[in-house]
Structures are given as structure tokens and as C-alpha cells.
CSV table of C-alpha atoms in Angstrom, one decimal:
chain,number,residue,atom,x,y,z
F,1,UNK,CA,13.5,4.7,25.9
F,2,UNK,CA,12.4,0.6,25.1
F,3,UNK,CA,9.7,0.0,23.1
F,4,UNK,CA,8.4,-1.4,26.2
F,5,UNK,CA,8.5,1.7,27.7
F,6,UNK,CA,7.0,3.7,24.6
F,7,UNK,CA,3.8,1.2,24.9
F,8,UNK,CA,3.2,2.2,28.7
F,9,UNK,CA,2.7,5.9,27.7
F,10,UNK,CA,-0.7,5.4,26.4
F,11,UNK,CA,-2.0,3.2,28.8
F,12,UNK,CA,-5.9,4.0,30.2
F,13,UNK,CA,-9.5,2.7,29.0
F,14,UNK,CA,-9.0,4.8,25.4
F,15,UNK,CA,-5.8,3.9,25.0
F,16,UNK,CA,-6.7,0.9,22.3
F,17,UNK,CA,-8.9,4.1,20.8
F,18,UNK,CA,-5.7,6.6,20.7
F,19,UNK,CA,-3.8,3.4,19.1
F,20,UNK,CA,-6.1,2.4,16.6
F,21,UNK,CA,-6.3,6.7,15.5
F,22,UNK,CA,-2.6,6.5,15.4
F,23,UNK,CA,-2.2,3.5,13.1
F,24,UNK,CA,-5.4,4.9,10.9
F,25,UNK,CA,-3.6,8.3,10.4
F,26,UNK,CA,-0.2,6.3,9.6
F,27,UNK,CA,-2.3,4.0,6.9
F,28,UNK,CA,-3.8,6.7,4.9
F,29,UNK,CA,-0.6,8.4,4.9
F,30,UNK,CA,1.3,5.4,3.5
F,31,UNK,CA,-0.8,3.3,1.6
F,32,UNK,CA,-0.3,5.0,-1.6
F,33,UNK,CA,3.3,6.6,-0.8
F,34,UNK,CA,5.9,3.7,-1.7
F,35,UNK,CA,7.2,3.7,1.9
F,36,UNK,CA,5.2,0.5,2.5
F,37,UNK,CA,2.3,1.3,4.8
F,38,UNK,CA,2.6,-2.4,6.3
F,39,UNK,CA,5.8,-1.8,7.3
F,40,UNK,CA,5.0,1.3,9.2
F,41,UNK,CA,1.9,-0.1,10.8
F,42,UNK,CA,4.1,-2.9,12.1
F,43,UNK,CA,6.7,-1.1,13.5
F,44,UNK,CA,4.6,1.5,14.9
F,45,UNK,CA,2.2,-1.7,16.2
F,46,UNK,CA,5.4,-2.7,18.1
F,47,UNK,CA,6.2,0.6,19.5
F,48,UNK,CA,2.8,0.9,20.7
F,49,UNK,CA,2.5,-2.6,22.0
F,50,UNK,CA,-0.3,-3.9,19.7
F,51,UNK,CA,0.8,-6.0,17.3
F,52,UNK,CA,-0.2,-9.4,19.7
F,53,UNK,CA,-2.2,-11.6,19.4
F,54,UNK,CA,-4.1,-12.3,15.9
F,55,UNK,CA,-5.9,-9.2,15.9
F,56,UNK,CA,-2.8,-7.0,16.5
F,57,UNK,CA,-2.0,-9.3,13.0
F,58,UNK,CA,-5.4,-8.6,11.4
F,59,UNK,CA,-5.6,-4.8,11.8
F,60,UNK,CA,-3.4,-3.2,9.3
F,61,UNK,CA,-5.4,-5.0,6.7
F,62,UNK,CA,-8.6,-4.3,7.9
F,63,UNK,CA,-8.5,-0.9,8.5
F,64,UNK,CA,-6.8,-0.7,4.2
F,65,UNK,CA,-10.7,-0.3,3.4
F,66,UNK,CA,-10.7,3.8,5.1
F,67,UNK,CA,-8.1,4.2,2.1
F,68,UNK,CA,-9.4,2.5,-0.3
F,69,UNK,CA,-12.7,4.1,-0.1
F,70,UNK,CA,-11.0,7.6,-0.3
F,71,UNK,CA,-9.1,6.5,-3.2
F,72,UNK,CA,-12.6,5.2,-4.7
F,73,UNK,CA,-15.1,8.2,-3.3
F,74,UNK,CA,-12.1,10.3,-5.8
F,75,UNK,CA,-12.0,8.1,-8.8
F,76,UNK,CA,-15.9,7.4,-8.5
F,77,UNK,CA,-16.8,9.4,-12.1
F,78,UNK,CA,-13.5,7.4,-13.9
F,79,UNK,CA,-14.4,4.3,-12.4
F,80,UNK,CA,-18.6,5.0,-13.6
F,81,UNK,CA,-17.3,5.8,-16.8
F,82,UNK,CA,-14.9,3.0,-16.9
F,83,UNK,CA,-18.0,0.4,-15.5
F,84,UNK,CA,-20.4,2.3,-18.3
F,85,UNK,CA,-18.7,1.8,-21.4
F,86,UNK,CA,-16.7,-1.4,-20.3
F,87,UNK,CA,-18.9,-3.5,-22.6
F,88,UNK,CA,-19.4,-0.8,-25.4
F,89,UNK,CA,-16.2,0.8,-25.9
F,90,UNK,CA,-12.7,-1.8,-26.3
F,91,UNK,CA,-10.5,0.9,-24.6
F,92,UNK,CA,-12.1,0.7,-21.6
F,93,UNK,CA,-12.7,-3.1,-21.6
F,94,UNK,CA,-8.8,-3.3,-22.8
F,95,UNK,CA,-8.0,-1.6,-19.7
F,96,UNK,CA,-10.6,-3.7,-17.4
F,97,UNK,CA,-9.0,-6.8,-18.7
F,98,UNK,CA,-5.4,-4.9,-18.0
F,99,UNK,CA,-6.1,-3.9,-14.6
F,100,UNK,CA,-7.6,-7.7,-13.8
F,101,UNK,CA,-4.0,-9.7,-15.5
F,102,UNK,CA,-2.4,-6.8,-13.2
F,103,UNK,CA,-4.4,-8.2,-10.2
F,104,UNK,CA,-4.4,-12.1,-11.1
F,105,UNK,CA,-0.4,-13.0,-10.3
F,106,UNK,CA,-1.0,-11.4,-6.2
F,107,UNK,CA,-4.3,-12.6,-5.6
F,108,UNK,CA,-3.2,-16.6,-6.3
F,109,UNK,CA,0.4,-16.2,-4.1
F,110,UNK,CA,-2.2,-14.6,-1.7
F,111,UNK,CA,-4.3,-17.4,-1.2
F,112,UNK,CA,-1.8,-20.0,-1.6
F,113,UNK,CA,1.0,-18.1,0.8
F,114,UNK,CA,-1.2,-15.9,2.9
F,115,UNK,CA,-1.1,-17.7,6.1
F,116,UNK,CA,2.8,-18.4,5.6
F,117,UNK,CA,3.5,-15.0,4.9
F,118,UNK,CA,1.3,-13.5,7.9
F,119,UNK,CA,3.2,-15.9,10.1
F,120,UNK,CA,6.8,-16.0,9.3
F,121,UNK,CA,7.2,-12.8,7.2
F,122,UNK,CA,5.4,-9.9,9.3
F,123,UNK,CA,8.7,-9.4,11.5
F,124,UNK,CA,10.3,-5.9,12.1
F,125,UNK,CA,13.6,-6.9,11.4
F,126,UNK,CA,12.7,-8.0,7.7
F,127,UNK,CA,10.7,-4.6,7.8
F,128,UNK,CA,13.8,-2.6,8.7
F,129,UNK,CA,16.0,-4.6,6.0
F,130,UNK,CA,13.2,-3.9,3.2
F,131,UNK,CA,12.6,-0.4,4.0
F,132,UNK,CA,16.7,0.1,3.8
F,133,UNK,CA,16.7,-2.3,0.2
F,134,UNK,CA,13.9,-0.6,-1.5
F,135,UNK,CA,15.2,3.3,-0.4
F,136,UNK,CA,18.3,2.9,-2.7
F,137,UNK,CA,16.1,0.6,-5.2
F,138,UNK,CA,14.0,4.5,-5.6
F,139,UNK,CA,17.3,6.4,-5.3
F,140,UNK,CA,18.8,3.7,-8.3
F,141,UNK,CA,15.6,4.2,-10.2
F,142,UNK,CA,15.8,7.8,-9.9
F,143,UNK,CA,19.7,8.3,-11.7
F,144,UNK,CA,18.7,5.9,-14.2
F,145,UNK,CA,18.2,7.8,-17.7
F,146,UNK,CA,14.9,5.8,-18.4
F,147,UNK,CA,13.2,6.6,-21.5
F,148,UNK,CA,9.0,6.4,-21.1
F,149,UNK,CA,6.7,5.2,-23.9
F,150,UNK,CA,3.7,5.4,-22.0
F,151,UNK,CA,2.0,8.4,-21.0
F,152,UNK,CA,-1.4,7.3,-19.8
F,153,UNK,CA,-2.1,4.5,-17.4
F,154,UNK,CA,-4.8,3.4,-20.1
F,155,UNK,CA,-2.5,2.8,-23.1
F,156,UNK,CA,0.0,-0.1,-21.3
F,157,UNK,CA,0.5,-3.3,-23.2
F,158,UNK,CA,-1.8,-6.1,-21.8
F,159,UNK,CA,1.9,-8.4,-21.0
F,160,UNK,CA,3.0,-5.1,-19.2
F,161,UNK,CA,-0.3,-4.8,-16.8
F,162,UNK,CA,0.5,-8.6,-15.9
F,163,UNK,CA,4.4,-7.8,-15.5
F,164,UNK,CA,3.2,-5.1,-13.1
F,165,UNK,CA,1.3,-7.3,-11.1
F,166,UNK,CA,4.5,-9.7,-11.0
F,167,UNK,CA,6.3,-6.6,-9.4
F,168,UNK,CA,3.3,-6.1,-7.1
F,169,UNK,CA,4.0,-9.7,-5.1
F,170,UNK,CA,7.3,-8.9,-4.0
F,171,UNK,CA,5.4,-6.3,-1.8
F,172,UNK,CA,3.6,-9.2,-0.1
F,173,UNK,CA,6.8,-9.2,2.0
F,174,UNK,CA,6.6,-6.2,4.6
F,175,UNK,CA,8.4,-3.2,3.8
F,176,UNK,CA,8.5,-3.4,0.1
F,177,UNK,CA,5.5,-1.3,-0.2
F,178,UNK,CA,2.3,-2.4,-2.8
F,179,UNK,CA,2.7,1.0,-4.8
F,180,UNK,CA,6.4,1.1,-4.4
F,181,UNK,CA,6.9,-1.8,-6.6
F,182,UNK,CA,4.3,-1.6,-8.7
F,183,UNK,CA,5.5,2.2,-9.8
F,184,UNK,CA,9.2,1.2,-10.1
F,185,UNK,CA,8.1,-1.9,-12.3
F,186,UNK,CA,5.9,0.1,-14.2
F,187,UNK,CA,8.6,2.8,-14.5
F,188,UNK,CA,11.0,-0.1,-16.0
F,189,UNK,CA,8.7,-1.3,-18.5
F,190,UNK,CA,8.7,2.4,-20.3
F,191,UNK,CA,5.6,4.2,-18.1
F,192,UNK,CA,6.2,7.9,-17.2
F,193,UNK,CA,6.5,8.4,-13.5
F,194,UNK,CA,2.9,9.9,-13.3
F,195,UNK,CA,1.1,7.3,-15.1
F,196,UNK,CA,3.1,4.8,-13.0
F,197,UNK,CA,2.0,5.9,-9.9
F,198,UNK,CA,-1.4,6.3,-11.3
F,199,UNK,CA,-1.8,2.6,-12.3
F,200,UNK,CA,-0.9,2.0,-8.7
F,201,UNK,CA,-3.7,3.2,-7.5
F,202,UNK,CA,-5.9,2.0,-10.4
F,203,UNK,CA,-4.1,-1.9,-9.2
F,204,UNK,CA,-4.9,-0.4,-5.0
F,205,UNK,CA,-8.6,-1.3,-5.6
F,206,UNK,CA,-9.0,-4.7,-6.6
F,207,UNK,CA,-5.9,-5.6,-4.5
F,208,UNK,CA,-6.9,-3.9,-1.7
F,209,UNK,CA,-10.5,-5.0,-1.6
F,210,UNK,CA,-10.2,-8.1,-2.3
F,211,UNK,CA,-7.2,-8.5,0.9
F,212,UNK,CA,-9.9,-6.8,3.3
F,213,UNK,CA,-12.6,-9.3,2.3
F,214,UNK,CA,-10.4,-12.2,2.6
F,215,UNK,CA,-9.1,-10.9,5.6
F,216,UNK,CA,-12.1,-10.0,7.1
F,217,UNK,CA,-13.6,-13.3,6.6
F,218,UNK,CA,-10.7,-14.9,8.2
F,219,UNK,CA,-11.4,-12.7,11.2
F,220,UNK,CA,-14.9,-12.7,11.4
F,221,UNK,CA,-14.9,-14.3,14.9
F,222,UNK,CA,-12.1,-11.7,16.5
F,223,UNK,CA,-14.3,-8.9,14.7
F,224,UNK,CA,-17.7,-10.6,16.8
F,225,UNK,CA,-15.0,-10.0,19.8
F,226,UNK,CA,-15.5,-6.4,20.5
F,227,UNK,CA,-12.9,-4.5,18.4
F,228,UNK,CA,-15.0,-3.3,16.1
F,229,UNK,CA,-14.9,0.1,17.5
F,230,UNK,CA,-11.2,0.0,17.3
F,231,UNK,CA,-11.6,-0.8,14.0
F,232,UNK,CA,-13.9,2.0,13.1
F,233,UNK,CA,-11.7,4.8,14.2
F,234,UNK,CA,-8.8,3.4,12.5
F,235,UNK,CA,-10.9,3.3,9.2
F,236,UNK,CA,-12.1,6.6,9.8
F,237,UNK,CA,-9.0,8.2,10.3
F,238,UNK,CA,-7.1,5.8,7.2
F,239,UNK,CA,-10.4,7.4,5.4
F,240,UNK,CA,-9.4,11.1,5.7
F,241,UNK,CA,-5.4,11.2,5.7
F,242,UNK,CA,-5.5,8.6,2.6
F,243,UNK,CA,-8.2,11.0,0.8
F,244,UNK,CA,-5.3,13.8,1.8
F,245,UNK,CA,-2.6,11.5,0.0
F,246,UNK,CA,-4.6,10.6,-2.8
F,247,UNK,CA,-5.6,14.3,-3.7
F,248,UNK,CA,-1.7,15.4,-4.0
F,249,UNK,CA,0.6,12.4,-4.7
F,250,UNK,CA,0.4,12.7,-8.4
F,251,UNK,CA,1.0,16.3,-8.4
F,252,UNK,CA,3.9,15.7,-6.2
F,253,UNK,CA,5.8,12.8,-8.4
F,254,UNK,CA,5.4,15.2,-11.5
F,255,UNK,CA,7.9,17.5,-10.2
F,256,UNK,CA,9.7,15.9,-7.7
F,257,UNK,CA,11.9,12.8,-7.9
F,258,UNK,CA,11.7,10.0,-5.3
F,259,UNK,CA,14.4,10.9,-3.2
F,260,UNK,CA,12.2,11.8,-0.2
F,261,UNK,CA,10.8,9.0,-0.1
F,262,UNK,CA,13.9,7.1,-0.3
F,263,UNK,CA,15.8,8.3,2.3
F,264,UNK,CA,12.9,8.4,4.9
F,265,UNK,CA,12.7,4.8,3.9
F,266,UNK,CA,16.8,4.9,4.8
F,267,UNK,CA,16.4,6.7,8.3
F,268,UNK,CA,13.4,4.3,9.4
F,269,UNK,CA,15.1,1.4,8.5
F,270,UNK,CA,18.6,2.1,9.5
F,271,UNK,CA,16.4,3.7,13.0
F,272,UNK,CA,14.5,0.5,13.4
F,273,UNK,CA,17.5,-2.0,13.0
F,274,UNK,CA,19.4,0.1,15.9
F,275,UNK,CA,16.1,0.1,18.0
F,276,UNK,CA,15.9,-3.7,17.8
F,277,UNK,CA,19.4,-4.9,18.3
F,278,UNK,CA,20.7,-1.6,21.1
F,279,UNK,CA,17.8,-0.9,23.1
């Protein structure tokens, strides 16, 4: 079957409805998994034929805010606590001013190399290639005999929260996945795998929000263009399956190693680059 094909099954006056579900359930369950959740929302925006135009562009992005407000409706009494005694307490400012450096290197390529990366980067083939490069990058990282030093997202270094964020950039280019690198460079600077992946979602919010809001204000006149209800039921649905996530990733990576992960990056890669180039 061609992709071509694949788009004409859901084809009718809800179909941009049963896309827009489809691409909210497949954010929420890869936003905070380091599969790359803009990888998957492009490939599957070309298998359902909606990734034209510039709102086909726009959508993954927009819709990040359904996950990020389940990762922030589950953090809301750390992130009072943190916002309480921020000014009061030098742990918690330490780790304000940790999470901001972690922020600081992403948000300035953003702005400078947004529009060049939305244009020339957001391809499926460099998707495919990424997804395939950064499964044996998790497979490496998990036969490595890495010795942590850090236990608790809270206690980094301040010159390892802004290394972290260096990581974090190469995940502007699709298919590297936002938490993937920021866990694996975390991981390389000494963090445990649990507090790694639990920085990565502390790093999700500012990163995340501050993408939507620049992103929405890019799009403010597609969004005056009637796909707001589009929008709504892929935030709904990125709401409830990133919740899902959220609740049982960090359990997971305690007692599991990355290998999952890895090879479904592998198989959806190596699937993709065989989809483009055979059918």
C-alpha cells in the first residue's frame, strides 16, 4: 500500500478530526519517551496525508501544550513548592537557575534557526536516518559501564544543567528526540538513569512552552482559519496519553534498560527508509 493510498482511507467530513486524535494520541505517547515524538508525528503526518501546507508544519508543535499540561497538572505540588521557596531557600533557586542555563543554549538556536530548521530539516528521510542513529546511540549508552554521581535531578552541577541543554539542541533536528538527548547527555555527565530522565521532563516545560508560544504566535493567522477544533482534539487527546506516559516512564527506566526503545527506534527507521525509497 503507498502512502498515498494510506491517506485516502480516512477520507469524509471528520476525517481531519480522526487525524488530528491520531497524531494527539501518538504526541502524548512520545513526547517524553526518547523515540522523538516529532519524528513520529511527521511520519505519521505523511502517512496520513497532513503534513501540507504550513499548518500540517505548525501542528505537532501546537498540540506539545496537551503534554505539557499533563506533565505540569502532575508536578503541580513540586513545581508550587519549587515557585514558593525559590527566593527563600538557595536549593531551590540553585535549581531554578539550573533548569533556566539548561533552557538558555535551545531557546537562542531556536529563534535564530527556527524558520531554517522548520523548512529544510522537517523531512522524513532525515527522520528515518535519526531514528536509526540515535537507536544504537541508546543501545551504546546502555553497554557502557557508566558510573553515576548524581542521584537527584536537584543536586547537578550548574555547568552540567547548561551542558544538558547543549545536548538538548541536537534534538531540534527531527528524530533525535528532546528527552532522548537530554537523558543520554545527562547520563554522560554522571546522572543515574532515573534522575536523567527526570530532569528531562523538569527541561520539557520551559522548552516546551516556550516552542508553543512562539509557535503559536507565528500561527496566529492559520489558527483564525478554522483549525482550531482540529487543534483541540489533538491537545485533548496529547493531554491524556502524555498524563499515561508521564505517570509510568520513570518507574519503567528504573528497571529496565533502553533497549526497547532502541530497537523500536531501529524498526521505524529502517521501515520508513524502505517505505520512501520501494513503494
Amino acid at each position: 500500500m503507498t502512502l498515498d493510498a494510506a491517506s485516502g482511507l480516512l477520507s469524509g467530513p471528520f476525517a481531519d478530526l480522526i487525524k488530528a486524535a491520531i497524531l494527539g494520541i501518538v504526541e502524548g505517547l512520545t513526547e517524553f519517551l526518547p523515540v522523538s515524538s516529532t519524528g513520529h508525528l511527521l511520519l505519521m503526518e505523511q502517512f496520513l496525508g497532513w503534513g501540507d501546507g504550513a499548518f500540517g508544519k505548525s501542528f505537532a508543535i501546537l498540540i506539545q501544550l496537551g503534554a505539557i499540561l499533563a506533565l505540569l497538572t502532575i508536578y503541580f505540588g513540586r513545581i508550587w513548592s519549587l515557585a514558593t521557596n525559590m527566593f527563600s531557600r538557595w536549593e531551590a533557586t540553585r535549581f531554578v537557575i539550573g533548569i533556566l542555563l539548561a533552557f538558555l543554549p535551545a531557546a537562542v538556536i531556536g529563534v535564530i534557526a527556527g524558520g531554517y530548521i522548520k523548512t529544510y530539516l522537517f523531512d522524513v528521510r532525515i527522520v528515518c536516518i535519526t531514528l536509526i542513529i540515535g537507536g544504537f546511540v541508546l543501545l551504546l549508552v546502555d553497554r557502557m559501564n557508566l558510573k553515576p554521581r548524581y542521584f537527584e535531578s536537584t543536586g547537578f552541577s550548574l555547568p552540567m544543567y547548561f551542558l544538558i541543554g547543549i545536548c538538548q539542541c541536537f534534538a531540534m533536528i527531527p528524530g533525535v528526540s528532546r528527552s532522548g538527548a537530554t537523558i543520554v547527555g545527562a547520563m554522560m555527565f554522571g546522572a543515574d538513569r532515573r534522575s536523567a530522565a527526570e530532569f528531562s521532563f523538569w527541561l520539557a516545560m520551559p522548552t516546551m512552552v516556550g516552542a508553543f508560544a512562539y509557535e503559536a504566535f507565528k500561527s496566529r493567522h492559520e489558527l483564525a482559519n478554522g483549525n482550531m477544533l482540529a487543534i483541540a482534539v489533538g491537545f485533548i487527546f496529547s493531554f491524556i496519553f502524555g498524563w499515561i506516559v508521564v505517570k509510568t516512564f520513570l518507574s519503567y527506566v528504573q528497571r529496565h534498560s533502553f533497549a526497547l526503545f532502541a530497537w523500536w527506534r531501529i524498526v521505524l527507521g529502517t521501515l520508513g527508509v524502505v517505505a520512501i525509497y520501494l513503494l
